[in-house]
Coordinates of C-alpha atoms in Angstrom, one line a residue:
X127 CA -5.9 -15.3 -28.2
X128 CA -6.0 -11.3 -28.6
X129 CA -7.0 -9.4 -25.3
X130 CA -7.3 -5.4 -25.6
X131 CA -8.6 -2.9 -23.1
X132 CA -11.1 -0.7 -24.0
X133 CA -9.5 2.8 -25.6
X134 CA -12.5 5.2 -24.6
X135 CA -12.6 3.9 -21.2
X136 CA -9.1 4.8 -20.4
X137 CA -9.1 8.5 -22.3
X138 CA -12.4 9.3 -19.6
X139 CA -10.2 7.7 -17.0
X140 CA -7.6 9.8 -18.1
X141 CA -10.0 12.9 -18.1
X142 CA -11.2 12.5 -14.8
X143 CA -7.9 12.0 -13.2
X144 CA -7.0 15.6 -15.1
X145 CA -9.7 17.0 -13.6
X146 CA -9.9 15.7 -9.6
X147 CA -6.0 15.8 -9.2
X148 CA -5.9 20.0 -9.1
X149 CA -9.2 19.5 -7.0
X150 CA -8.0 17.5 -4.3
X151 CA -4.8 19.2 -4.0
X152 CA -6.8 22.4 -3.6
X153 CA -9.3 21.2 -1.1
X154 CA -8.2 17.8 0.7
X155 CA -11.0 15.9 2.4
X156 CA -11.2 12.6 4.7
X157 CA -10.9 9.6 2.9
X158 CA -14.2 7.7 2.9
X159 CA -14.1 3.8 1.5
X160 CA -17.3 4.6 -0.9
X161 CA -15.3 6.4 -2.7
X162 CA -12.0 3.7 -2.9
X163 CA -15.0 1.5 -3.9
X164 CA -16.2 3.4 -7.2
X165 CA -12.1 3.9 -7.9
X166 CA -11.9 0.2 -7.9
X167 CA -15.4 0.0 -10.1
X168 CA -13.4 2.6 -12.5
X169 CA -10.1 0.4 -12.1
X170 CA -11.6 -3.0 -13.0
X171 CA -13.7 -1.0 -15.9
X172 CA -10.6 0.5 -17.1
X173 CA -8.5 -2.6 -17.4
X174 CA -10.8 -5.4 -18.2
X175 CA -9.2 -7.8 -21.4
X176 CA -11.3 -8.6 -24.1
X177 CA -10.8 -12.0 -24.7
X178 CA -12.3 -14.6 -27.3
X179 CA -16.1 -15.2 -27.6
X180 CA -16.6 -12.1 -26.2
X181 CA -15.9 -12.8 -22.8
X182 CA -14.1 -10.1 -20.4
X183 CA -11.1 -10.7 -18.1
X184 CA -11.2 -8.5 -15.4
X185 CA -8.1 -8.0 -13.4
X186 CA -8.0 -10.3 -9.7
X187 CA -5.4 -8.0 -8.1
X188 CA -5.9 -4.6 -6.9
X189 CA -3.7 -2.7 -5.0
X190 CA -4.6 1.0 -3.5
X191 CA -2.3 3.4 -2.8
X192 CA -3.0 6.1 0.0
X193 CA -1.4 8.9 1.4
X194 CA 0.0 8.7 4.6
X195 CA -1.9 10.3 6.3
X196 CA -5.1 8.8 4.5
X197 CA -3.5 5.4 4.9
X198 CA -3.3 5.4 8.9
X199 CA -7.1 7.0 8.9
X200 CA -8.2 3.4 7.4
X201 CA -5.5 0.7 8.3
X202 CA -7.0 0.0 12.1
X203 CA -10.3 -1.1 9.9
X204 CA -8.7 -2.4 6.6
X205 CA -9.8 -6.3 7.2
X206 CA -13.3 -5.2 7.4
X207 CA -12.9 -2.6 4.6
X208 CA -10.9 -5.3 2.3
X209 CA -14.1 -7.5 2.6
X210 CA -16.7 -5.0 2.4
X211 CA -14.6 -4.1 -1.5
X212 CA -14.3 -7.5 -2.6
X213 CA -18.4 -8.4 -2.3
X214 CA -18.5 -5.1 -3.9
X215 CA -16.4 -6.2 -6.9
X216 CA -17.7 -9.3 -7.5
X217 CA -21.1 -7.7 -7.5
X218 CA -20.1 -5.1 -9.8
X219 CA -18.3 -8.1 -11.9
X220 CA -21.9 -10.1 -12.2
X221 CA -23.9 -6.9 -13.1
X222 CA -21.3 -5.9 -15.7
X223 CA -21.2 -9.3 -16.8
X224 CA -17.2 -9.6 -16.6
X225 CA -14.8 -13.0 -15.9
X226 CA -12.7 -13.2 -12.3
X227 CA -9.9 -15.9 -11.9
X228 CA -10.6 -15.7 -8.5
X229 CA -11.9 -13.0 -5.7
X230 CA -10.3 -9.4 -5.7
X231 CA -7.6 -9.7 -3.9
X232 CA -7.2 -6.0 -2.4
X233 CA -4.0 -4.8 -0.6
X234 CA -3.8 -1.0 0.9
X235 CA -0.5 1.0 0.7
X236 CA 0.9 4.0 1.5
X237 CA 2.9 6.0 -0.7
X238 CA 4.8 9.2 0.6
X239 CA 4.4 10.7 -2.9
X240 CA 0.4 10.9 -3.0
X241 CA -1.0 14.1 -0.8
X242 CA -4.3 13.5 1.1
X243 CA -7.3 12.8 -1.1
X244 CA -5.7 10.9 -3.7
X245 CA -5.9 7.5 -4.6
X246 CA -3.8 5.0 -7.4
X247 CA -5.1 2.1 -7.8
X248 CA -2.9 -0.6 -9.8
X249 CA -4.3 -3.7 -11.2
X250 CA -2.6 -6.5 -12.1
X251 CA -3.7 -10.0 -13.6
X252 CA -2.3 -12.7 -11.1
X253 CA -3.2 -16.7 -11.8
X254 CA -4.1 -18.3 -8.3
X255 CA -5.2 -21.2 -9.8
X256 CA -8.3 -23.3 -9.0
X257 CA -9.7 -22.4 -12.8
X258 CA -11.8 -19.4 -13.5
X259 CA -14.8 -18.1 -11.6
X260 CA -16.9 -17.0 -14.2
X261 CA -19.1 -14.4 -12.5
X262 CA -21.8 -14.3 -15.1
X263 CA -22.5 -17.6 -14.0
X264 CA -22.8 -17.5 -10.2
X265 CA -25.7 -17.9 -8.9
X266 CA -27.3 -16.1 -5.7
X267 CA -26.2 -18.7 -3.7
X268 CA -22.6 -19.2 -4.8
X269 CA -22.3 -15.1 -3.8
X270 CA -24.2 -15.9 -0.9
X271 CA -21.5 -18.1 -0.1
X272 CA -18.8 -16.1 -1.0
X273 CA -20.5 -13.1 1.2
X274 CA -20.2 -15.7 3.9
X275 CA -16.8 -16.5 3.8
X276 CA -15.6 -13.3 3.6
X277 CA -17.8 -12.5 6.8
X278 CA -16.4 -15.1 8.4
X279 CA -12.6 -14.0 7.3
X280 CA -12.3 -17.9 5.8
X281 CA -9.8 -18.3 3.4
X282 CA -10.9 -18.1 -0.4
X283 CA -9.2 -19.1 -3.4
X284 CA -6.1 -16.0 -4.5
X285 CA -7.1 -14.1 -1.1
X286 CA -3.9 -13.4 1.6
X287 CA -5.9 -12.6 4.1
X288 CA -6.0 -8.6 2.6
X289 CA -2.1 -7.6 2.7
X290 CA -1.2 -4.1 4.3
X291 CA 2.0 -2.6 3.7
X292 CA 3.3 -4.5 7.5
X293 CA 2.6 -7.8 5.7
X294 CA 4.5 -9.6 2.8
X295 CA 3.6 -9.2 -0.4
X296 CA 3.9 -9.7 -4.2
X297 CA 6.5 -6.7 -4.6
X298 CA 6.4 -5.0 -8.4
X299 CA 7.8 -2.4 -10.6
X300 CA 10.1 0.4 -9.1
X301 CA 7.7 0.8 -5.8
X302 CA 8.5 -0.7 -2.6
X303 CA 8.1 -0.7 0.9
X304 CA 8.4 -3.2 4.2
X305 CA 6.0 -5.2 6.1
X306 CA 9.2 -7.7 6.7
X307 CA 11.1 -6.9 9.7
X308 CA 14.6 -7.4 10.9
X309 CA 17.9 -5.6 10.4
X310 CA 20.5 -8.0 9.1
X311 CA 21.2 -8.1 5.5
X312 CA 19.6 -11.1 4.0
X313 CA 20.6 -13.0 0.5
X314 CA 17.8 -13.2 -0.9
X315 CA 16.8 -10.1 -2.6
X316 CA 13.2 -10.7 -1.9
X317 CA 12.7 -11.5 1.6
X318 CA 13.4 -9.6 4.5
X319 CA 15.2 -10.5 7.1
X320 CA 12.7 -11.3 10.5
X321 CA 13.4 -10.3 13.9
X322 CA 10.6 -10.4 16.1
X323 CA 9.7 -6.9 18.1
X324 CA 10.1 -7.4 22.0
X325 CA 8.5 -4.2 23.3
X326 CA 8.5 -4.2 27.0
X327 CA 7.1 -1.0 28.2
X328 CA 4.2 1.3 26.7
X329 CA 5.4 3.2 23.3
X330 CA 5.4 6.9 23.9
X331 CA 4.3 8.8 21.0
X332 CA 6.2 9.6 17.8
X333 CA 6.3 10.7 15.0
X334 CA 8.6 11.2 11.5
X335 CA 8.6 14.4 9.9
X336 CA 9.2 13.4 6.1
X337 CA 10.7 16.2 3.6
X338 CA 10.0 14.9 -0.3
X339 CA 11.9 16.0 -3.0
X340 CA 9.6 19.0 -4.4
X341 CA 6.5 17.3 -2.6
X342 CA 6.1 19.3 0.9
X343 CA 6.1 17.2 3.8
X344 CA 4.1 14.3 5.5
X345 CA 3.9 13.1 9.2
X346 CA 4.0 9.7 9.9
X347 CA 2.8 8.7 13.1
X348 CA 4.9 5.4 15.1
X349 CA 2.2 3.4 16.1
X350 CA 3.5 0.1 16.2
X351 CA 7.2 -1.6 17.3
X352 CA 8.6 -1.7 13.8
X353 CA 8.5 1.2 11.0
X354 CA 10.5 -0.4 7.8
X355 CA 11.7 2.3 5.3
X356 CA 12.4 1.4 1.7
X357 CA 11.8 1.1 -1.9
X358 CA 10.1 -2.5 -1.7
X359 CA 5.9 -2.4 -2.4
X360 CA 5.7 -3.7 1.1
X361 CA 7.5 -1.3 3.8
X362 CA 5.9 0.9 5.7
X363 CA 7.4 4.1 4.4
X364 CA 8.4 3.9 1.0
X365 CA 10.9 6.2 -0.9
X366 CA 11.0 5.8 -4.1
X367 CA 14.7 7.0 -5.2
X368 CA 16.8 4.7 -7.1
X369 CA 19.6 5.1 -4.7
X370 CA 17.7 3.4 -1.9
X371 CA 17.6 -0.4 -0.9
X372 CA 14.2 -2.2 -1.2
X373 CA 14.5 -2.8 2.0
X374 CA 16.7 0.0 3.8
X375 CA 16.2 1.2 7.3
X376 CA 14.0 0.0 10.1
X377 CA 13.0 2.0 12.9
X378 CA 12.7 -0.7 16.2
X379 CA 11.4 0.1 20.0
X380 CA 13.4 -1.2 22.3
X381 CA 12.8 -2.6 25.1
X382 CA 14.5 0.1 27.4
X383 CA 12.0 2.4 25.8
X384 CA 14.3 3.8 23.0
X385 CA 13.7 3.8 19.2
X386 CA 16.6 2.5 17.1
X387 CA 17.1 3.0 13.6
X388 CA 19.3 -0.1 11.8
X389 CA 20.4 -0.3 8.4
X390 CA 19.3 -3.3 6.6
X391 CA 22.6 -4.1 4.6
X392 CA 21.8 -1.4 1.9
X393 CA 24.0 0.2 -0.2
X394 CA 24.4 3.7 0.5
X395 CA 23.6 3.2 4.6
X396 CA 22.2 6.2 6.4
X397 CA 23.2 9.8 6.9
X398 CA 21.9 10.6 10.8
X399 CA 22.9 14.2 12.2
X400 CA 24.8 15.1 9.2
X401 CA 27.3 11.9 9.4
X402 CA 27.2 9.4 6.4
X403 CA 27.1 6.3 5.8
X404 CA 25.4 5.3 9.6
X405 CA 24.6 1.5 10.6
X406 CA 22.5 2.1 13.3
X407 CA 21.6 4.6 16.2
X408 CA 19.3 5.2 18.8
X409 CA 17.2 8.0 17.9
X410 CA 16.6 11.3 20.4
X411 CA 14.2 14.1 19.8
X412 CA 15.2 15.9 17.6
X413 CA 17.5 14.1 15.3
X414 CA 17.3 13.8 11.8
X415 CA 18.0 11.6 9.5
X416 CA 18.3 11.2 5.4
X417 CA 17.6 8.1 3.3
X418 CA 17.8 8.9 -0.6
X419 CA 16.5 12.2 -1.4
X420 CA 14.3 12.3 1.8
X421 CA 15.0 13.4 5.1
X422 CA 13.3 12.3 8.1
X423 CA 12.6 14.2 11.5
X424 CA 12.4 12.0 14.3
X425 CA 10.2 13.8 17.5
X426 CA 8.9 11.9 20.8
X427 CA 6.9 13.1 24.0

């Protein structure tokens, strides 16, 4: 069976990325989801597989890569947002009459090499299982159902409850990032070690100051107990630099009200304060640290 993507759809694609990138670099705006939802329109167009008896394959995996910045603006209300997309997809799919293997499954990311405004969107063809769902076919009351399912955040066939980078995931390519926790090195390559956050006061705030590698800087703000740094697609912060583990550094609150940052067993450890090759440390205002070819500024009120 031959499958081929559509060569005119990926040269406009190409086009219009030529064209917004200098755009949005010039004049950032908020990140609203109508506009993630005609990227992901544009991303199943682009990479839809033309299979035998004319049928289309459209990709069942979609993840969206965010600034930082742009990422914490929509995480607090990604469950509803994830849901909201995948009706959205699998109506597009029906109208453009195009094949799912299952329902979009849509992950958000953050990616400290994107500036505000821009969007990737990578798609990948995952089997779930469970045989195809031909979305020509359904009727109005199978996507009736589906709407209600998704409403009522029951599970459906290929979804993981919509992924964020704090929750595991299928990690690819030379990305990365954490959602696992813990900071003792594990033996398996791809799991994270777990150690459960026992925050017992109120977190002040904080925030990183992150320094890319010809990139400017980004501010990440600490919202929750555990920050994991790293090259692995699911971490929270990820730096992508060959030199760093897929799962590196986490920052942890402690329960005296301090944050810590541990090593997770990587290679090359930490520089903190100008000293190499650290294992862990309890961060003060003020301190800086360097993981790769990024350096981190660590403030607190």
């Amino acid at each position: 069976m031959n499958a081929r993507q559509n060569p005119l759809a990926k040269l406009e694609a190409f086009m219009q990325r030529v064209i917004e990138t200098p755009f949005n670099r010039l004049f950032p705006s908020k990140m609203e989801p109508i506009e993630i939802a005609r990227k992901l329109e544009r991303a199943m167009d682009d990479n839809t597989m033309l299979q035998g008896e004319g049928r289309r394959l459209s990709p069942n995996v979609y993840d969206i890569y965010l600034s930082i910045k742009d990422h914490q603006q929509l995480s607090p209300g990604q469950t509803g947002l994830i849901r909201d997309w995948q009706n959205h997809l699998v109506e597009f799919a029906k109208r453009r009459h195009y094949t799912l293997k299952t329902v979009p499954i849509i992950r958000l990311h953050s990616d400290t090499s994107l500036r505000p405004g821009m969007v990737r969107i990578d798609t990948e063809q995952a089997d779930q299982g469970g045989g195809l769902m031909a979305t020509q076919a359904l009727s109005a009351e199978q996507l009736a159902n589906i709407r209600a399912q998704l409403a009522t955040n029951q599970p459906l066939p290929g979804i993981d409850g919509g992924s964020s980078p704090n929750q595991g995931m299928h990690g690819r390519g030379s990305h990365s990032g954490a959602g696992h926790q813990g900071y003792a090195h594990h033996s398996n390559p791809g799991v994270a070690p777990t150690i459960p956050p026992t925050p017992q006061t109120p977190m002040p705030q904080a925030w990183l100051t992150i320094r890319l590698p010809q990139a400017g800087q980004q501010t990440y703000r600490i919202e929750k107990p555990l920050v994991n740094i790293g090259r692995q697609l699911s971490n929270d912060i990820i730096v992508e630099d060959k030199r760093v583990s897929r799962y590196h550094a986490q920052i942890k609150y402690q329960p005296d009200g301090q944050f810590a940052i541990f090593d997770l067993g990587s290679t090359n450890g930490i520089t903190i304060n100008n000293t190499p090759h650290m294992r862990q440390h309890i961060l003060r205002n003020g301190d800086q640290f360097t993981i790769g070819s990024y350096d981190f500024y660590f403030e607190r009120r």
